[in-house]
Amino acid sequence: MMRLRREDPRVVGSFRLHRRLGAGGMGVVYLGSDRRGQRVALKVIRPDLAEDQEFRSRFAREVSAARRIRGGCTARLVAADLEAERPWFATQYVPGPSLHDKVAEEGPLTAAQIAAIGAALSEGLVAVHEAGVVHRDLKPSNILLSPKGPRIIDFGIAWATGASTLTHVGTAVGSPGFLAPEQVRGAVVTPATDVFALGATLAYAATADSPFGHGSSEVMLYRVVHEEPHLQGVPDALAPLVRACLAKDPEDRPSTLQLSMRLKEIAAREAQGLGELRPPAQRARTERPTGRLTEQYPDQRTERRTGGGAGGGAAGGGATPRPHGSSGGPHSRPSSPRDPGSTAGRGGGRPAPRTTGTGRRPAGPDPKLMRQRLIVFVVVTLIVALGIAAAQKL
């Protein structure tokens, strides 16, 4: 947040303004409150745009879109004045950082976090599309991570389903790197347009970068239309789904409902296996790129079941030797939870371990150990016999 500037208004409608939340191409967003203390995010249109009747119409569509949408994944519209000298509208204030700021400050998110956020956003987009609205500018900075879940904001260029993406000939509306190919071409937008943007947003959450890299607007738009996305660093559990979202043809992309269901499944699976398969200490020691730990899962699982413990070689990227006679596949694992290898390293004061370091049962008694025991037995027997003979002489 920033302090109000000298040129900023102090009161708009019935709301008192306190801070600047940000500024964009359409206007400035302020933190305000009403007489009851309810906090709002209030957007005021720039003076030059307020004189543009075409823009006023577009702004009216944004307010209309916000009024039609029902769902917990968007900021609720509180009030608006489209006839004011500088049109404005206020929505529910959402505390929390944007997804862009979260990733920029703390680095890429885990697969479980990405899937959970993606599932909530997909469900929110279902409500948006059911209202006949396409957001058209979904991106990390337009997603706020509130304590109650992610929220989609800024429907500034939202449009009715089936409308064109061009405001003027040859001018695409949106953010390069998150625009769908049909937006770049000026074709009709559909719910699939938002699916493409969501895929690019999830890729950013996993890699802290756009899947189409960096460059001028022209370069970025060319890549979106003609080049495949770069998904190195996206967790394997999510990569196929993200790639499907980024298909060039809208017909090849999954629906928001399909996305929501699939991402919920991935989030549940990743959350259940997170503590067992990717402990924080292991992730800190790995030398692999951020987010790409799937290839290590089989090795870590085998290590735990064979008693490798914290001192195993997984931290250096080396695979733990597999038990003799296993299938040898990348996901092979012991067939029974009673595998004797699972008790290795817990023998305490036992005279001899029951398993070897690789988890296999020994073929028979250790010959060296048996010889040592025999020698001890013979020596003790002789000492006892000598003691008895000496006692009898006395």
mmCIF file of C-alpha atoms in Angstrom, residues 54-360:
data_model
loop_
_atom_site.group_PDB
_atom_site.id
_atom_site.type_symbol
_atom_site.label_atom_id
_atom_site.label_comp_id
_atom_site.label_asym_id
_atom_site.label_seq_id
_atom_site.Cartn_x
_atom_site.Cartn_y
_atom_site.Cartn_z
ATOM 1 C CA GLU A 54 -16.440 4.080 -25.653
ATOM 2 C CA PHE A 55 -14.437 3.543 -22.504
ATOM 3 C CA ARG A 56 -17.387 4.483 -20.306
ATOM 4 C CA SER A 57 -19.347 1.769 -22.065
ATOM 5 C CA ARG A 58 -16.579 -0.722 -21.415
ATOM 6 C CA PHE A 59 -16.455 0.300 -17.764
ATOM 7 C CA ALA A 60 -20.210 -0.165 -17.518
ATOM 8 C CA ARG A 61 -19.758 -3.712 -18.860
ATOM 9 C CA GLU A 62 -17.215 -4.412 -16.118
ATOM 10 C CA VAL A 63 -19.677 -3.338 -13.446
ATOM 11 C CA SER A 64 -22.439 -5.335 -15.096
ATOM 12 C CA ALA A 65 -20.196 -8.410 -15.198
ATOM 13 C CA ALA A 66 -19.294 -8.022 -11.519
ATOM 14 C CA ARG A 67 -22.982 -7.795 -10.611
ATOM 15 C CA ARG A 68 -23.878 -10.985 -12.472
ATOM 16 C CA ILE A 69 -21.154 -13.197 -11.029
ATOM 17 C CA ARG A 70 -22.073 -15.257 -7.992
ATOM 18 C CA GLY A 71 -19.374 -17.241 -6.280
ATOM 19 C CA GLY A 72 -16.846 -17.188 -3.464
ATOM 20 C CA CYS A 73 -13.834 -16.905 -5.765
ATOM 21 C CA THR A 74 -14.444 -13.300 -6.837
ATOM 22 C CA ALA A 75 -14.555 -10.009 -4.960
ATOM 23 C CA ARG A 76 -18.192 -9.026 -4.328
ATOM 24 C CA LEU A 77 -19.392 -5.739 -5.832
ATOM 25 C CA VAL A 78 -20.403 -3.278 -3.086
ATOM 26 C CA ALA A 79 -21.290 -0.044 -4.900
ATOM 27 C CA ALA A 80 -20.743 1.857 -8.165
ATOM 28 C CA ASP A 81 -21.481 5.185 -9.851
ATOM 29 C CA LEU A 82 -21.278 5.065 -13.639
ATOM 30 C CA GLU A 83 -22.602 8.600 -14.120
ATOM 31 C CA ALA A 84 -20.044 10.394 -11.955
ATOM 32 C CA GLU A 85 -17.557 12.799 -13.529
ATOM 33 C CA ARG A 86 -14.978 10.079 -12.921
ATOM 34 C CA PRO A 87 -16.844 6.740 -12.840
ATOM 35 C CA TRP A 88 -15.941 4.416 -9.978
ATOM 36 C CA PHE A 89 -16.935 1.176 -8.354
ATOM 37 C CA ALA A 90 -16.108 -0.521 -5.068
ATOM 38 C CA THR A 91 -15.667 -4.216 -4.368
ATOM 39 C CA GLN A 92 -15.072 -6.176 -1.211
ATOM 40 C CA TYR A 93 -11.499 -5.674 0.001
ATOM 41 C CA VAL A 94 -9.495 -8.897 -0.147
ATOM 42 C CA PRO A 95 -6.546 -9.008 2.276
ATOM 43 C CA GLY A 96 -3.497 -10.916 1.145
ATOM 44 C CA PRO A 97 -0.754 -10.760 -1.492
ATOM 45 C CA SER A 98 -1.258 -11.390 -5.168
ATOM 46 C CA LEU A 99 -0.050 -14.703 -6.564
ATOM 47 C CA HIS A 100 2.572 -12.743 -8.490
ATOM 48 C CA ASP A 101 3.983 -11.118 -5.358
ATOM 49 C CA LYS A 102 3.834 -14.369 -3.372
ATOM 50 C CA VAL A 103 5.921 -16.251 -5.931
ATOM 51 C CA ALA A 104 8.268 -13.309 -6.551
ATOM 52 C CA GLU A 105 9.063 -13.017 -2.838
ATOM 53 C CA GLU A 106 9.044 -16.681 -1.729
ATOM 54 C CA GLY A 107 9.772 -18.647 -4.889
ATOM 55 C CA PRO A 108 7.781 -21.328 -6.735
ATOM 56 C CA LEU A 109 4.971 -23.098 -4.908
ATOM 57 C CA THR A 110 4.730 -26.832 -4.267
ATOM 58 C CA ALA A 111 2.635 -29.129 -6.428
ATOM 59 C CA ALA A 112 0.044 -29.464 -3.646
ATOM 60 C CA GLN A 113 -0.260 -25.680 -3.275
ATOM 61 C CA ILE A 114 -0.517 -25.098 -7.011
ATOM 62 C CA ALA A 115 -3.155 -27.794 -7.436
ATOM 63 C CA ALA A 116 -5.233 -26.441 -4.531
ATOM 64 C CA ILE A 117 -5.089 -22.871 -5.855
ATOM 65 C CA GLY A 118 -5.821 -24.048 -9.389
ATOM 66 C CA ALA A 119 -8.824 -26.099 -8.250
ATOM 67 C CA ALA A 120 -10.325 -23.096 -6.448
ATOM 68 C CA LEU A 121 -9.703 -20.798 -9.426
ATOM 69 C CA SER A 122 -11.232 -23.317 -11.829
ATOM 70 C CA GLU A 123 -14.309 -23.544 -9.659
ATOM 71 C CA GLY A 124 -14.483 -19.745 -9.559
ATOM 72 C CA LEU A 125 -14.240 -19.563 -13.342
ATOM 73 C CA VAL A 126 -17.167 -21.972 -13.622
ATOM 74 C CA ALA A 127 -19.302 -19.359 -11.845
ATOM 75 C CA VAL A 128 -17.855 -16.561 -13.993
ATOM 76 C CA HIS A 129 -18.619 -18.410 -17.223
ATOM 77 C CA GLU A 130 -22.084 -19.442 -16.068
ATOM 78 C CA ALA A 131 -22.814 -15.711 -15.769
ATOM 79 C CA GLY A 132 -21.935 -15.385 -19.464
ATOM 80 C CA VAL A 133 -18.664 -13.565 -18.762
ATOM 81 C CA VAL A 134 -15.089 -14.229 -19.901
ATOM 82 C CA HIS A 135 -12.420 -12.558 -17.746
ATOM 83 C CA ARG A 136 -9.878 -12.200 -20.608
ATOM 84 C CA ASP A 137 -7.049 -10.976 -18.360
ATOM 85 C CA LEU A 138 -6.484 -13.753 -15.839
ATOM 86 C CA LYS A 139 -2.881 -13.587 -14.614
ATOM 87 C CA PRO A 140 -0.898 -13.895 -11.350
ATOM 88 C CA SER A 141 -1.323 -10.222 -10.429
ATOM 89 C CA ASN A 142 -5.116 -10.534 -10.750
ATOM 90 C CA ILE A 143 -5.303 -13.365 -8.229
ATOM 91 C CA LEU A 144 -5.259 -12.487 -4.541
ATOM 92 C CA LEU A 145 -4.375 -15.136 -1.953
ATOM 93 C CA SER A 146 -6.742 -14.390 0.900
ATOM 94 C CA PRO A 147 -6.952 -16.425 4.143
ATOM 95 C CA LYS A 148 -10.208 -17.878 2.808
ATOM 96 C CA GLY A 149 -8.742 -18.921 -0.521
ATOM 97 C CA PRO A 150 -7.741 -17.334 -3.840
ATOM 98 C CA ARG A 151 -9.876 -14.545 -5.277
ATOM 99 C CA ILE A 152 -10.092 -13.361 -8.890
ATOM 100 C CA ILE A 153 -10.111 -9.591 -9.291
ATOM 101 C CA ASP A 154 -10.033 -6.926 -12.007
ATOM 102 C CA PHE A 155 -12.701 -7.681 -14.581
ATOM 103 C CA GLY A 156 -11.641 -4.503 -16.360
ATOM 104 C CA ILE A 157 -11.607 -6.096 -19.803
ATOM 105 C CA ALA A 158 -14.198 -8.799 -19.128
ATOM 106 C CA TRP A 159 -16.575 -9.341 -22.009
ATOM 107 C CA ALA A 160 -19.652 -11.326 -22.794
ATOM 108 C CA THR A 161 -19.004 -14.828 -24.092
ATOM 109 C CA GLY A 162 -18.523 -14.834 -27.865
ATOM 110 C CA ALA A 163 -17.265 -11.253 -28.186
ATOM 111 C CA SER A 164 -14.137 -10.230 -30.071
ATOM 112 C CA THR A 165 -10.921 -9.378 -28.229
ATOM 113 C CA LEU A 166 -10.179 -6.281 -30.308
ATOM 114 C CA THR A 167 -10.957 -2.794 -29.054
ATOM 115 C CA HIS A 168 -9.326 -1.257 -32.116
ATOM 116 C CA VAL A 169 -8.126 -2.891 -35.282
ATOM 117 C CA GLY A 170 -4.881 -4.771 -34.663
ATOM 118 C CA THR A 171 -4.877 -4.127 -30.904
ATOM 119 C CA ALA A 172 -5.235 -7.108 -28.558
ATOM 120 C CA VAL A 173 -6.488 -6.492 -25.039
ATOM 121 C CA GLY A 174 -4.747 -8.336 -22.215
ATOM 122 C CA SER A 175 -1.301 -9.177 -20.842
ATOM 123 C CA PRO A 176 1.338 -10.704 -23.198
ATOM 124 C CA GLY A 177 2.413 -14.125 -21.991
ATOM 125 C CA PHE A 178 -1.030 -14.872 -20.557
ATOM 126 C CA LEU A 179 -3.143 -14.079 -23.626
ATOM 127 C CA ALA A 180 -4.626 -16.978 -25.557
ATOM 128 C CA PRO A 181 -3.765 -17.356 -29.268
ATOM 129 C CA GLU A 182 -7.333 -16.461 -30.270
ATOM 130 C CA GLN A 183 -7.008 -13.174 -28.392
ATOM 131 C CA VAL A 184 -3.824 -12.334 -30.283
ATOM 132 C CA ARG A 185 -5.534 -13.086 -33.596
ATOM 133 C CA GLY A 186 -8.599 -11.029 -32.679
ATOM 134 C CA ALA A 187 -10.896 -14.056 -32.814
ATOM 135 C CA VAL A 188 -13.941 -14.755 -30.680
ATOM 136 C CA VAL A 189 -13.284 -15.322 -26.975
ATOM 137 C CA THR A 190 -14.855 -18.230 -25.106
ATOM 138 C CA PRO A 191 -14.414 -19.806 -21.647
ATOM 139 C CA ALA A 192 -11.473 -21.707 -23.166
ATOM 140 C CA THR A 193 -9.681 -18.355 -23.392
ATOM 141 C CA ASP A 194 -9.598 -18.149 -19.598
ATOM 142 C CA VAL A 195 -8.472 -21.785 -19.410
ATOM 143 C CA PHE A 196 -5.363 -20.887 -21.438
ATOM 144 C CA ALA A 197 -4.610 -17.973 -19.096
ATOM 145 C CA LEU A 198 -5.113 -20.222 -16.067
ATOM 146 C CA GLY A 199 -2.637 -22.740 -17.488
ATOM 147 C CA ALA A 200 -0.048 -19.987 -17.966
ATOM 148 C CA THR A 201 -0.759 -18.749 -14.431
ATOM 149 C CA LEU A 202 -0.233 -22.211 -12.907
ATOM 150 C CA ALA A 203 3.011 -22.556 -14.874
ATOM 151 C CA TYR A 204 4.162 -19.249 -13.393
ATOM 152 C CA ALA A 205 3.303 -20.460 -9.880
ATOM 153 C CA ALA A 206 5.489 -23.527 -10.461
ATOM 154 C CA THR A 207 8.464 -21.826 -12.105
ATOM 155 C CA ALA A 208 8.269 -18.116 -11.160
ATOM 156 C CA ASP A 209 8.334 -17.343 -14.886
ATOM 157 C CA SER A 210 5.991 -17.080 -17.854
ATOM 158 C CA PRO A 211 5.869 -20.260 -19.961
ATOM 159 C CA PHE A 212 6.633 -18.043 -22.962
ATOM 160 C CA GLY A 213 9.641 -16.301 -21.453
ATOM 161 C CA HIS A 214 10.374 -12.588 -21.665
ATOM 162 C CA GLY A 215 10.625 -9.997 -24.392
ATOM 163 C CA SER A 216 8.758 -7.218 -26.112
ATOM 164 C CA SER A 217 4.992 -7.446 -26.532
ATOM 165 C CA GLU A 218 5.416 -8.402 -30.186
ATOM 166 C CA VAL A 219 7.855 -11.206 -29.357
ATOM 167 C CA MET A 220 5.650 -12.550 -26.573
ATOM 168 C CA LEU A 221 2.531 -12.521 -28.741
ATOM 169 C CA TYR A 222 4.377 -14.344 -31.532
ATOM 170 C CA ARG A 223 5.494 -17.064 -29.119
ATOM 171 C CA VAL A 224 1.982 -17.499 -27.764
ATOM 172 C CA VAL A 225 0.640 -18.141 -31.261
ATOM 173 C CA HIS A 226 3.501 -20.102 -32.856
ATOM 174 C CA GLU A 227 5.732 -21.669 -30.180
ATOM 175 C CA GLU A 228 5.234 -24.334 -27.561
ATOM 176 C CA PRO A 229 5.358 -23.308 -23.889
ATOM 177 C CA HIS A 230 8.416 -24.026 -21.769
ATOM 178 C CA LEU A 231 7.264 -26.126 -18.814
ATOM 179 C CA GLN A 232 10.625 -27.158 -17.353
ATOM 180 C CA GLY A 233 10.215 -26.949 -13.595
ATOM 181 C CA VAL A 234 6.485 -27.696 -13.554
ATOM 182 C CA PRO A 235 5.924 -30.754 -11.297
ATOM 183 C CA ASP A 236 5.260 -33.947 -13.239
ATOM 184 C CA ALA A 237 1.905 -34.353 -11.506
ATOM 185 C CA LEU A 238 0.736 -31.082 -13.069
ATOM 186 C CA ALA A 239 2.685 -30.786 -16.322
ATOM 187 C CA PRO A 240 0.288 -32.791 -18.583
ATOM 188 C CA LEU A 241 -2.729 -30.826 -17.370
ATOM 189 C CA VAL A 242 -0.967 -27.465 -17.720
ATOM 190 C CA ARG A 243 0.153 -28.410 -21.224
ATOM 191 C CA ALA A 244 -3.438 -29.293 -22.140
ATOM 192 C CA CYS A 245 -4.601 -25.872 -20.904
ATOM 193 C CA LEU A 246 -2.020 -24.222 -23.165
ATOM 194 C CA ALA A 247 -3.163 -25.963 -26.340
ATOM 195 C CA LYS A 248 -3.248 -23.591 -29.324
ATOM 196 C CA ASP A 249 -6.702 -24.776 -30.389
ATOM 197 C CA PRO A 250 -9.419 -23.814 -27.846
ATOM 198 C CA GLU A 251 -11.245 -27.057 -28.627
ATOM 199 C CA ASP A 252 -8.292 -29.063 -27.310
ATOM 200 C CA ARG A 253 -8.335 -27.438 -23.865
ATOM 201 C CA PRO A 254 -10.162 -28.965 -20.884
ATOM 202 C CA SER A 255 -13.260 -27.274 -19.529
ATOM 203 C CA THR A 256 -13.137 -25.386 -16.239
ATOM 204 C CA LEU A 257 -15.271 -28.101 -14.631
ATOM 205 C CA GLN A 258 -12.886 -30.824 -15.789
ATOM 206 C CA LEU A 259 -9.964 -28.748 -14.550
ATOM 207 C CA SER A 260 -11.540 -28.262 -11.138
ATOM 208 C CA MET A 261 -12.179 -31.982 -10.633
ATOM 209 C CA ARG A 262 -8.741 -33.057 -11.873
ATOM 210 C CA LEU A 263 -6.881 -30.451 -9.815
ATOM 211 C CA LYS A 264 -8.787 -31.438 -6.678
ATOM 212 C CA GLU A 265 -7.650 -35.028 -7.205
ATOM 213 C CA ILE A 266 -4.038 -33.951 -7.679
ATOM 214 C CA ALA A 267 -4.181 -31.649 -4.644
ATOM 215 C CA ALA A 268 -5.525 -34.450 -2.434
ATOM 216 C CA ARG A 269 -2.931 -36.943 -3.645
ATOM 217 C CA GLU A 270 -0.026 -34.516 -3.312
ATOM 218 C CA ALA A 271 -1.136 -33.420 0.162
ATOM 219 C CA GLN A 272 -1.343 -37.029 1.372
ATOM 220 C CA GLY A 273 2.070 -37.943 0.012
ATOM 221 C CA LEU A 274 3.864 -34.671 0.791
ATOM 222 C CA GLY A 275 5.073 -35.598 4.268
ATOM 223 C CA GLU A 276 6.109 -39.128 3.288
ATOM 224 C CA LEU A 277 7.710 -38.491 -0.078
ATOM 225 C CA ARG A 278 9.102 -34.955 0.064
ATOM 226 C CA PRO A 279 10.235 -33.976 3.570
ATOM 227 C CA PRO A 280 11.564 -30.410 3.843
ATOM 228 C CA ALA A 281 15.078 -31.591 4.653
ATOM 229 C CA GLN A 282 15.187 -33.734 1.531
ATOM 230 C CA ARG A 283 13.970 -30.869 -0.669
ATOM 231 C CA ALA A 284 16.611 -28.566 0.824
ATOM 232 C CA ARG A 285 19.409 -30.977 -0.056
ATOM 233 C CA THR A 286 18.327 -31.754 -3.601
ATOM 234 C CA GLU A 287 20.221 -30.323 -6.547
ATOM 235 C CA ARG A 288 17.335 -30.710 -8.996
ATOM 236 C CA PRO A 289 15.456 -27.715 -10.449
ATOM 237 C CA THR A 290 12.698 -26.264 -8.297
ATOM 238 C CA GLY A 291 9.522 -28.290 -8.279
ATOM 239 C CA ARG A 292 10.886 -31.330 -10.181
ATOM 240 C CA LEU A 293 11.158 -33.971 -7.473
ATOM 241 C CA THR A 294 8.864 -36.608 -8.951
ATOM 242 C CA GLU A 295 11.749 -38.657 -10.304
ATOM 243 C CA GLN A 296 13.114 -39.080 -6.762
ATOM 244 C CA TYR A 297 9.935 -40.545 -5.277
ATOM 245 C CA PRO A 298 10.666 -44.242 -6.014
ATOM 246 C CA ASP A 299 14.198 -43.990 -4.620
ATOM 247 C CA GLN A 300 13.044 -42.270 -1.439
ATOM 248 C CA ARG A 301 10.299 -44.840 -0.924
ATOM 249 C CA THR A 302 12.735 -47.748 -1.338
ATOM 250 C CA GLU A 303 15.245 -46.068 0.967
ATOM 251 C CA ARG A 304 12.739 -45.836 3.794
ATOM 252 C CA ARG A 305 11.619 -49.416 3.427
ATOM 253 C CA THR A 306 15.177 -50.749 3.339
ATOM 254 C CA GLY A 307 16.344 -48.798 6.346
ATOM 255 C CA GLY A 308 18.552 -46.297 4.499
ATOM 256 C CA GLY A 309 17.502 -43.633 6.980
ATOM 257 C CA ALA A 310 18.678 -40.046 6.937
ATOM 258 C CA GLY A 311 22.187 -41.147 6.140
ATOM 259 C CA GLY A 312 21.255 -42.585 2.730
ATOM 260 C CA GLY A 313 22.574 -41.324 -0.577
ATOM 261 C CA ALA A 314 19.376 -39.675 -1.849
ATOM 262 C CA ALA A 315 20.636 -36.196 -1.023
ATOM 263 C CA GLY A 316 23.360 -36.489 -3.620
ATOM 264 C CA GLY A 317 20.944 -37.684 -6.281
ATOM 265 C CA GLY A 318 22.182 -41.323 -6.213
ATOM 266 C CA ALA A 319 19.592 -44.089 -6.205
ATOM 267 C CA THR A 320 19.418 -46.557 -3.341
ATOM 268 C CA PRO A 321 20.193 -50.134 -4.515
ATOM 269 C CA ARG A 322 16.988 -52.100 -5.017
ATOM 270 C CA PRO A 323 16.253 -55.452 -3.343
ATOM 271 C CA HIS A 324 17.375 -58.528 -5.270
ATOM 272 C CA GLY A 325 14.576 -60.088 -7.251
ATOM 273 C CA SER A 326 12.447 -56.960 -7.582
ATOM 274 C CA SER A 327 10.780 -56.120 -10.841
ATOM 275 C CA GLY A 328 13.321 -53.365 -11.486
ATOM 276 C CA GLY A 329 10.666 -50.910 -12.718
ATOM 277 C CA PRO A 330 10.816 -47.264 -11.809
ATOM 278 C CA HIS A 331 7.960 -47.634 -9.333
ATOM 279 C CA SER A 332 8.643 -51.089 -7.917
ATOM 280 C CA ARG A 333 8.221 -51.391 -4.182
ATOM 281 C CA PRO A 334 8.192 -54.169 -1.534
ATOM 282 C CA SER A 335 5.099 -56.366 -1.885
ATOM 283 C CA SER A 336 4.313 -56.579 1.821
ATOM 284 C CA PRO A 337 4.331 -54.119 4.720
ATOM 285 C CA ARG A 338 5.994 -56.872 6.763
ATOM 286 C CA ASP A 339 9.130 -56.712 4.653
ATOM 287 C CA PRO A 340 11.977 -57.510 7.062
ATOM 288 C CA GLY A 341 13.952 -54.622 5.568
ATOM 289 C CA SER A 342 11.593 -52.181 7.266
ATOM 290 C CA THR A 343 13.018 -53.116 10.684
ATOM 291 C CA ALA A 344 16.649 -52.536 9.755
ATOM 292 C CA GLY A 345 18.549 -50.244 12.054
ATOM 293 C CA ARG A 346 16.231 -50.886 15.018
ATOM 294 C CA GLY A 347 17.970 -53.914 16.490
ATOM 295 C CA GLY A 348 19.127 -52.032 19.605
ATOM 296 C CA GLY A 349 21.090 -54.446 21.774
ATOM 297 C CA ARG A 350 20.380 -57.590 19.778
ATOM 298 C CA PRO A 351 23.451 -59.779 19.212
ATOM 299 C CA ALA A 352 22.969 -59.934 15.448
ATOM 300 C CA PRO A 353 20.823 -58.089 12.878
ATOM 301 C CA ARG A 354 18.015 -60.026 11.255
ATOM 302 C CA THR A 355 18.480 -58.413 7.849
ATOM 303 C CA THR A 356 21.271 -57.176 5.635
ATOM 304 C CA GLY A 357 21.786 -53.546 4.566
ATOM 305 C CA THR A 358 19.910 -54.180 1.280
ATOM 306 C CA GLY A 359 16.812 -55.589 2.955
ATOM 307 C CA ARG A 360 17.497 -59.271 1.914
#
